[in-house]
């Protein structure tokens, strides 16, 4: 029975029906499923700029398929605009706000299904958390990737602009070139164009069967993106009739498939945080060490930015995520019987996909010739991160570094030192009190990491933090250090000049200080006053969990 039947049934519900008549229901519409279409449209970011057009196509298709679509809005935060500012503290918070708003709208109005349309990084995990909570038939429509900017022969992304700041401060480019990169990096609508967080999570959702095949790598401005939105609405109406629900699809096997695809494409460190949160909400057992287990068996086979050469539209033209998944499936690295929102198994979805990537491209490599023999997202542990930390190790030339700690209590302090060239080869930059509680909000560190890359120190300096990294970050960086500084984690005890070892092959992040000295420092440590006590940041800091379990706010 439809959830909306309680609203649309009989004479005793006449006030409810009167309200629905005011928004367009006629006599024949009250027995149709009501679909909520959550629209993340916003002009604040190119990622979400084109979502209204997709919403209109989805509404028309849902009507034609026999449903009653009802649209409502949800928020977005532009990470690229807020990066490096106090505003970035709201980015991860927005994941929870999006989830809460979608859950509230759909459950308050007893909607029978959900079609969520989003673009920027937190839109996707936010929508997925809501889907897992409500467990009504649902599908996600990705707004699409931006096309690459051009400057001469070079493809540009937004990360190019961040790195250009470091290049300029280090005297490697002049102001005219800096401005040229700024003007050309983002040519139109769509989410950041490399395998950064948005494209990573869209790929993960396709692998989990909650978005249509091939839809996760489409360009926002291409006609096929709107066609995909319409087709998604049609599929959702059928899923409601067949009673296919998110928790039928968000299984352990589906999440393992998503992690395998993320490893294969060289995806964002943020995927660890988001998939842990989604799994927990869906009631699927998943721990941070599971990412390391899968990393050991799945190679990186896609040569994509930030550490590679190509952008997501290149991946799409080479066969997209279906081609990547077919290679993994043939190698026994995917669970082919996992179901999709279309009612088919993953094996059935991939049946017609070629078993070899196209010969006329270099984006997708065969498994026999991978970029890296193992996945790129390593889970490091040691006395600096007893609950774990996440490192992206693709594209680095050195896998271990032991050096003196350069300690900073915020991202701003670290960036100032980097731009002033006070960081030298061999240093280990420590940025703390930027975790979920301490930030609050676990800011991304793209500004300092891009500045390090821009100054040519990417292979000579390590940076560790209890905050996060942008999907555009690469180099010897370790984030999500847990426990975080604000709750007394060992990272809070590091002093300037202490020896720290980061070793990707040994999966080690170690503060080389005697345990007795650490105990002395721990006894003397005093928790800092919260940076925010009121408002959404104050509330978030009081509720949020450790990053090692997804930084969720509804722990139960």
XYZ file of C-alpha atoms in Angstrom:
556
model
C 0.000 0.000 0.000
C 1.259 3.485 -0.850
C 2.389 5.626 2.082
C 0.448 8.542 0.661
C -2.832 6.618 0.842
C -3.410 7.932 4.361
C -3.321 11.459 2.982
C -5.384 10.879 -0.149
C -7.991 8.392 1.137
C -11.707 9.036 1.444
C -14.078 11.699 2.696
C -12.546 11.652 6.186
C -9.356 13.028 4.642
C -11.082 15.827 2.715
C -8.952 18.644 4.240
C -5.828 16.800 3.086
C -7.247 16.360 -0.396
C -8.258 19.996 -0.535
C -4.673 21.023 0.047
C -3.499 18.698 -2.719
C -6.109 20.021 -5.145
C -4.620 23.467 -4.609
C -1.261 22.245 -5.944
C -2.703 20.507 -8.998
C -4.271 17.191 -8.012
C -7.435 16.234 -9.873
C -10.040 13.547 -9.241
C -7.949 10.854 -10.918
C -4.697 11.635 -9.144
C -5.305 10.578 -5.569
C -4.469 6.927 -6.140
C -1.153 7.696 -7.859
C 2.168 7.475 -6.014
C 3.483 10.777 -4.707
C 7.165 11.229 -5.558
C 9.297 13.778 -3.767
C 11.807 15.429 -6.062
C 14.522 16.969 -3.916
C 16.142 19.722 -5.961
C 19.537 21.024 -4.852
C 19.477 23.894 -7.361
C 21.570 26.924 -6.452
C 23.343 29.712 -8.273
C 26.089 29.821 -5.634
C 28.052 27.055 -7.345
C 28.461 25.797 -10.924
C 27.943 22.275 -9.559
C 24.227 22.943 -8.962
C 23.590 25.614 -11.568
C 21.876 23.285 -14.051
C 19.686 21.314 -11.674
C 16.414 23.139 -12.359
C 16.408 21.923 -15.959
C 16.955 18.348 -14.770
C 14.148 18.742 -12.237
C 11.751 19.873 -14.939
C 12.592 16.853 -17.087
C 12.161 14.503 -14.138
C 8.793 16.056 -13.211
C 7.466 15.694 -16.751
C 8.645 12.085 -17.001
C 7.184 11.156 -13.600
C 3.810 12.612 -14.607
C 3.884 10.699 -17.879
C 4.718 7.482 -16.010
C 1.647 7.812 -13.807
C 2.993 9.433 -10.660
C 2.410 12.760 -8.925
C 5.822 14.440 -8.483
C 6.146 17.150 -5.857
C 9.295 19.264 -5.805
C 11.031 20.773 -2.821
C 14.408 22.395 -2.307
C 17.435 21.492 -0.283
C 20.687 23.336 0.311
C 24.190 23.144 -1.034
C 27.549 24.572 -0.026
C 30.186 25.371 -2.626
C 33.368 23.834 -1.272
C 35.421 25.585 -3.939
C 34.186 29.006 -2.870
C 34.375 28.399 0.883
C 37.723 26.573 0.734
C 40.333 28.133 2.991
C 37.794 30.247 4.882
C 35.753 29.890 8.068
C 32.826 29.066 5.798
C 34.384 25.705 4.932
C 33.406 24.510 8.404
C 29.833 24.310 7.108
C 30.638 21.952 4.237
C 30.483 18.595 6.018
C 27.712 19.979 8.228
C 25.685 20.497 5.047
C 25.671 16.717 4.475
C 23.638 16.339 7.659
C 21.396 19.316 6.859
C 20.641 17.863 3.409
C 19.863 14.441 4.880
C 17.685 15.946 7.600
C 15.785 18.197 5.188
C 15.023 15.409 2.702
C 13.954 13.024 5.457
C 11.762 15.722 7.004
C 9.985 16.672 3.759
C 9.390 13.107 2.583
C 8.270 11.672 5.888
C 6.130 14.657 6.857
C 4.161 14.349 3.612
C 4.203 10.516 3.488
C 5.815 10.473 0.038
C 6.014 7.128 -1.725
C 9.372 7.626 -3.400
C 12.288 10.017 -3.705
C 14.219 11.307 -6.680
C 17.102 13.422 -5.416
C 19.000 15.709 -7.789
C 22.338 17.097 -6.631
C 25.713 18.287 -7.799
C 28.265 19.433 -5.229
C 30.174 17.085 -2.947
C 27.809 16.724 0.030
C 24.615 16.526 -2.057
C 25.149 12.851 -2.824
C 26.020 11.418 0.610
C 23.411 13.691 2.166
C 20.737 12.307 -0.135
C 21.935 8.752 0.400
C 21.769 9.095 4.174
C 18.169 10.237 3.823
C 17.390 7.329 1.490
C 18.842 4.838 3.950
C 16.969 6.367 6.879
C 13.544 6.453 5.196
C 13.879 3.286 3.089
C 11.299 4.324 0.526
C 12.029 3.621 -3.179
C 14.632 6.158 -4.273
C 17.052 7.090 -7.028
C 19.796 9.694 -7.303
C 20.312 11.930 -10.324
C 23.754 13.480 -10.531
C 23.850 17.005 -11.949
C 26.904 16.105 -14.004
C 30.557 17.022 -14.269
C 31.939 20.295 -15.556
C 33.858 20.255 -18.810
C 37.573 21.059 -18.530
C 38.813 24.595 -18.757
C 41.456 25.283 -21.367
C 44.620 27.356 -21.315
C 46.662 26.658 -24.397
C 47.025 22.868 -24.667
C 46.333 22.265 -20.969
C 43.105 21.014 -19.390
C 42.288 22.979 -16.240
C 40.157 22.234 -13.207
C 39.403 24.281 -10.108
C 42.419 22.618 -8.454
C 44.593 24.277 -11.090
C 43.585 27.626 -9.593
C 44.484 26.555 -6.050
C 47.851 25.214 -7.179
C 48.493 28.396 -9.147
C 48.392 30.355 -5.870
C 51.302 28.267 -4.584
C 53.129 28.610 -7.910
C 52.693 32.377 -7.795
C 53.826 32.701 -4.172
C 56.865 30.588 -5.003
C 57.758 32.750 -8.001
C 57.117 29.999 -10.546
C 54.431 31.927 -12.457
C 53.634 35.635 -12.748
C 50.422 37.469 -11.913
C 49.233 37.448 -15.526
C 49.379 33.651 -15.696
C 47.707 33.358 -12.299
C 44.817 35.484 -13.567
C 44.613 33.527 -16.828
C 44.280 30.263 -14.914
C 41.614 31.786 -12.669
C 39.602 32.985 -15.678
C 39.745 29.690 -17.557
C 39.599 26.993 -14.868
C 35.793 26.693 -14.625
C 34.085 27.228 -18.011
C 30.436 26.534 -17.100
C 27.961 24.409 -15.169
C 28.884 21.135 -13.523
C 30.801 19.686 -10.595
C 34.596 19.860 -10.363
C 35.962 17.987 -13.337
C 38.577 15.543 -12.029
C 37.984 12.429 -9.958
C 37.385 14.692 -7.000
C 34.706 14.094 -4.356
C 31.567 14.787 -6.410
C 32.561 12.539 -9.289
C 33.858 9.932 -6.843
C 30.544 9.743 -5.004
C 28.481 9.762 -8.197
C 30.596 6.813 -9.374
C 30.061 5.043 -6.053
C 26.278 5.463 -6.285
C 26.242 4.072 -9.803
C 28.279 1.097 -8.584
C 25.758 0.592 -5.757
C 22.866 0.534 -8.215
C 21.160 3.697 -6.945
C 21.854 5.742 -10.081
C 21.400 4.697 -13.690
C 24.250 3.011 -15.580
C 26.549 5.504 -17.278
C 24.949 8.515 -15.595
C 27.702 9.298 -13.082
C 30.249 10.652 -15.565
C 28.009 12.616 -17.935
C 28.765 16.300 -18.499
C 26.233 18.670 -16.937
C 25.746 20.640 -20.145
C 25.275 17.687 -22.512
C 21.741 16.678 -23.628
C 22.183 13.109 -22.390
C 22.228 14.401 -18.808
C 18.645 15.675 -19.077
C 17.598 12.462 -20.816
C 19.076 10.531 -17.902
C 17.027 12.586 -15.435
C 13.834 11.740 -17.297
C 14.737 8.071 -17.504
C 15.519 8.058 -13.768
C 11.988 9.238 -12.994
C 10.521 6.464 -15.136
C 12.670 3.870 -13.388
C 11.643 5.189 -9.966
C 7.935 4.822 -10.758
C 8.579 1.177 -11.683
C 10.647 0.696 -8.519
C 7.729 1.934 -6.417
C 5.439 -0.586 -8.110
C 8.016 -3.345 -7.567
C 8.728 -2.174 -3.992
C 12.505 -1.927 -4.542
C 13.861 -0.051 -1.545
C 17.269 1.485 -0.749
C 18.113 -1.030 1.978
C 17.488 -3.811 -0.551
C 20.314 -2.263 -2.579
C 22.652 -0.828 0.083
C 24.066 -4.186 1.096
C 27.540 -5.204 2.198
C 28.162 -6.472 -1.343
C 27.038 -3.189 -2.903
C 29.252 -1.142 -0.612
C 32.214 -3.384 -1.370
C 31.478 -2.813 -5.070
C 31.493 0.933 -4.487
C 34.820 0.793 -2.645
C 36.330 -1.340 -5.415
C 35.259 1.167 -8.060
C 36.597 4.064 -5.986
C 39.966 2.334 -5.754
C 39.990 1.586 -9.486
C 39.272 5.183 -10.511
C 41.580 6.814 -7.927
C 38.738 8.501 -6.024
C 38.578 10.951 -3.146
C 39.565 10.323 0.475
C 36.164 11.741 1.437
C 34.531 8.578 0.111
C 35.819 6.729 3.191
C 33.983 9.116 5.492
C 30.765 9.072 3.473
C 30.539 5.321 2.894
C 31.148 4.633 6.584
C 28.243 6.967 7.393
C 25.954 5.465 4.737
C 26.708 1.902 5.813
C 26.043 2.712 9.436
C 22.720 4.364 8.591
C 21.672 1.414 6.422
C 22.618 -1.073 9.133
C 25.443 -2.613 7.081
C 28.557 -3.732 9.018
C 31.532 -1.720 7.742
C 34.688 -0.541 9.499
C 37.511 1.654 8.318
C 39.879 -1.328 8.033
C 37.631 -2.822 5.324
C 38.883 -0.139 2.934
C 42.425 -1.379 3.432
C 41.370 -4.973 2.780
C 39.804 -4.015 -0.549
C 42.735 -1.735 -1.440
C 45.064 -4.696 -1.264
C 43.236 -6.515 -4.076
C 41.982 -3.741 -6.377
C 44.462 -1.812 -8.559
C 44.154 1.767 -9.799
C 43.381 1.500 -13.518
C 42.158 5.016 -14.394
C 44.594 7.862 -15.114
C 42.543 10.732 -13.723
C 43.185 14.077 -12.094
C 44.173 15.189 -9.491
C 47.235 12.931 -9.636
C 46.702 11.707 -13.213
C 46.300 13.264 -16.637
C 42.632 13.104 -17.608
C 39.293 14.539 -16.471
C 35.943 12.861 -15.939
C 34.520 13.641 -19.388
C 37.480 11.703 -20.789
C 36.521 8.758 -18.586
C 32.945 9.002 -19.837
C 34.058 8.967 -23.460
C 36.185 5.882 -22.745
C 33.206 3.918 -21.436
C 32.640 5.425 -18.017
C 31.924 3.496 -14.857
C 30.236 0.591 -16.708
C 33.524 -0.097 -18.500
C 35.483 0.088 -15.250
C 33.009 -2.214 -13.524
C 33.085 -4.744 -16.357
C 36.863 -5.068 -16.039
C 36.540 -5.560 -12.282
C 33.661 -8.008 -12.666
C 35.581 -10.159 -15.129
C 38.496 -10.243 -12.683
C 36.273 -11.391 -9.815
C 36.584 -8.050 -8.024
C 32.873 -7.160 -7.976
C 29.789 -8.887 -6.623
C 27.814 -9.433 -9.834
C 24.601 -10.493 -8.119
C 24.124 -7.155 -6.334
C 20.794 -5.645 -7.388
C 20.127 -2.240 -8.912
C 17.221 0.182 -8.820
C 16.139 -1.142 -12.235
C 15.532 -4.573 -10.713
C 18.454 -6.109 -12.592
C 21.638 -7.564 -11.179
C 24.934 -5.806 -11.788
C 25.985 -8.740 -13.954
C 22.912 -8.241 -16.129
C 23.536 -4.490 -16.363
C 27.092 -5.095 -17.584
C 26.318 -7.983 -19.941
C 26.722 -5.936 -23.130
C 29.733 -3.894 -21.969
C 32.988 -4.906 -23.723
C 35.438 -6.969 -21.694
C 38.345 -4.756 -22.773
C 38.618 -0.966 -22.715
C 38.697 0.840 -26.088
C 42.080 0.648 -27.770
C 42.090 4.304 -28.837
C 42.247 5.800 -25.329
C 44.614 5.961 -22.356
C 42.166 6.816 -19.574
C 41.176 3.265 -18.582
C 43.982 0.745 -18.413
C 43.548 -3.055 -18.474
C 44.036 -4.789 -15.152
C 47.144 -6.405 -16.588
C 48.742 -2.949 -16.894
C 47.450 -0.817 -14.003
C 48.753 2.552 -12.925
C 49.251 1.134 -9.445
C 49.102 -2.527 -8.466
C 47.095 -1.705 -5.338
C 44.464 0.873 -4.500
C 45.420 4.410 -3.539
C 43.386 5.034 -0.359
C 45.445 3.594 2.470
C 44.325 3.320 6.090
C 47.236 4.238 8.369
C 47.418 3.522 12.080
C 49.875 4.088 14.903
C 50.044 6.031 18.129
C 49.080 9.208 16.238
C 45.869 7.610 14.932
C 44.773 4.605 16.944
C 41.340 4.671 15.286
C 42.880 5.171 11.855
C 43.689 7.856 9.319
C 43.262 8.078 5.542
C 46.053 8.705 3.052
C 45.821 9.057 -0.718
C 49.069 7.526 -1.939
C 48.634 7.689 -5.729
C 51.081 9.934 -7.517
C 53.590 10.185 -4.664
C 57.248 9.508 -5.425
C 58.285 8.785 -1.847
C 56.259 6.455 0.335
C 57.777 7.273 3.706
C 59.088 10.311 5.524
C 60.432 10.880 9.010
C 60.863 14.500 9.893
C 60.314 17.270 12.405
C 56.772 18.302 13.251
C 55.699 21.796 12.268
C 52.623 22.309 14.416
C 49.688 24.605 13.581
C 46.446 25.041 15.457
C 44.409 25.894 12.357
C 44.453 25.748 8.571
C 45.036 29.507 8.351
C 48.206 29.311 10.455
C 49.570 26.508 8.278
C 48.785 28.279 4.996
C 50.460 31.485 6.191
C 53.641 29.571 6.990
C 53.610 27.716 3.663
C 53.101 30.850 1.578
C 55.846 32.596 3.573
C 58.163 29.701 2.604
C 58.760 28.718 6.231
C 58.123 25.051 5.392
C 61.097 23.191 3.940
C 61.765 19.755 2.475
C 61.589 17.031 5.102
C 59.055 18.792 7.342
C 55.897 17.111 8.621
C 53.165 19.747 8.788
C 50.613 19.054 11.530
C 47.266 20.876 11.286
C 45.083 20.084 14.277
C 41.862 21.142 15.995
C 40.211 20.931 12.565
C 38.343 17.665 13.209
C 34.559 17.123 13.349
C 34.343 18.418 16.938
C 37.328 20.736 17.038
C 36.818 22.641 13.787
C 33.999 22.127 14.100
C 33.087 20.641 10.744
C 36.328 18.984 9.602
C 37.461 21.506 6.988
C 39.197 20.376 3.823
C 42.839 21.393 3.471
C 43.036 22.050 -0.272
C 44.544 25.507 0.166
C 47.653 24.412 2.125
C 48.124 21.173 0.184
C 47.763 22.916 -3.170
C 50.212 25.596 -1.991
C 52.711 22.859 -1.092
C 52.300 21.315 -4.554
C 52.546 24.724 -6.194
C 55.842 25.419 -4.441
C 57.290 22.138 -5.682
C 57.341 20.449 -2.268
C 54.695 17.803 -2.950
C 57.217 14.963 -2.816
C 59.284 16.386 0.017
C 56.790 17.449 2.704
C 54.112 15.464 4.565
C 50.941 17.037 5.943
C 48.777 15.350 8.559
C 45.513 16.619 10.007
C 42.396 15.651 11.910
C 40.549 17.589 9.230
C 39.811 16.413 5.710
C 41.267 16.830 2.254
C 39.585 17.937 -0.922
C 39.064 15.305 -3.570
C 41.494 17.448 -5.535
C 44.305 16.936 -3.047
C 47.283 14.708 -3.733
C 50.804 14.291 -2.378
C 51.978 12.852 0.937
C 48.938 13.847 2.951
C 47.156 12.026 5.775
C 43.730 13.153 6.959
C 40.863 12.026 9.203
C 43.357 11.415 12.036
C 41.318 9.896 14.863
C 40.876 10.390 17.723
C 41.013 14.092 16.881
C 42.808 16.754 18.884
C 39.677 18.267 20.409
C 38.819 15.034 22.240
C 42.374 14.443 23.435
C 43.773 12.374 20.614
C 47.548 12.001 20.418
C 47.706 14.614 17.666
C 46.890 17.161 20.412
C 50.112 16.206 22.208
C 52.542 16.826 19.332
C 55.101 19.562 19.999
C 57.117 21.608 17.516
C 60.151 19.624 16.379
C 58.938 16.188 17.504
C 59.919 13.400 15.120
C 57.006 11.954 13.135
C 57.072 9.009 10.736
C 54.583 8.606 7.904
C 55.066 5.337 6.025
C 52.494 4.397 3.398
C 53.854 0.896 2.787
C 53.927 0.028 6.484
C 50.539 1.786 6.946
C 52.120 3.678 9.843
C 51.621 7.139 11.299
C 53.795 7.397 14.372
C 54.845 10.086 16.830
C 58.389 9.104 17.797
C 58.169 10.151 21.437
C 58.523 7.875 24.447
C 55.240 6.700 25.945
C 56.150 8.075 29.367
C 56.587 11.534 27.877
C 53.271 11.222 26.050
C 51.554 10.289 29.303
C 53.072 13.359 30.960
C 51.780 15.569 28.139
C 48.379 13.879 28.233
C 48.007 14.569 31.934
C 48.804 18.241 31.340
C 46.533 18.635 28.305
C 43.493 20.856 28.739
C 40.637 20.668 26.262
C 40.178 23.984 24.453
C 36.994 25.975 24.714
C 34.560 25.198 21.869
C 34.948 27.620 18.985
C 31.151 27.736 18.610
C 28.517 27.159 21.278
C 25.356 28.153 19.419
C 23.939 27.846 15.927
C 24.370 24.928 13.587
C 28.125 24.621 14.244
C 27.630 24.522 18.005
C 24.916 21.906 17.676
C 27.025 19.863 15.238
C 30.054 19.858 17.569
C 27.925 18.505 20.404
C 26.412 15.700 18.306
C 29.063 14.563 15.851
C 30.904 11.244 16.140
C 34.481 10.347 15.301
C 35.527 10.458 11.671
C 36.493 6.785 12.023
C 32.783 5.900 11.986
C 31.717 8.510 9.441
C 31.275 11.724 11.474
C 27.554 11.065 11.860
C 25.226 13.124 14.037
C 22.463 10.568 14.693
C 24.462 8.010 16.625
C 21.507 6.525 18.486
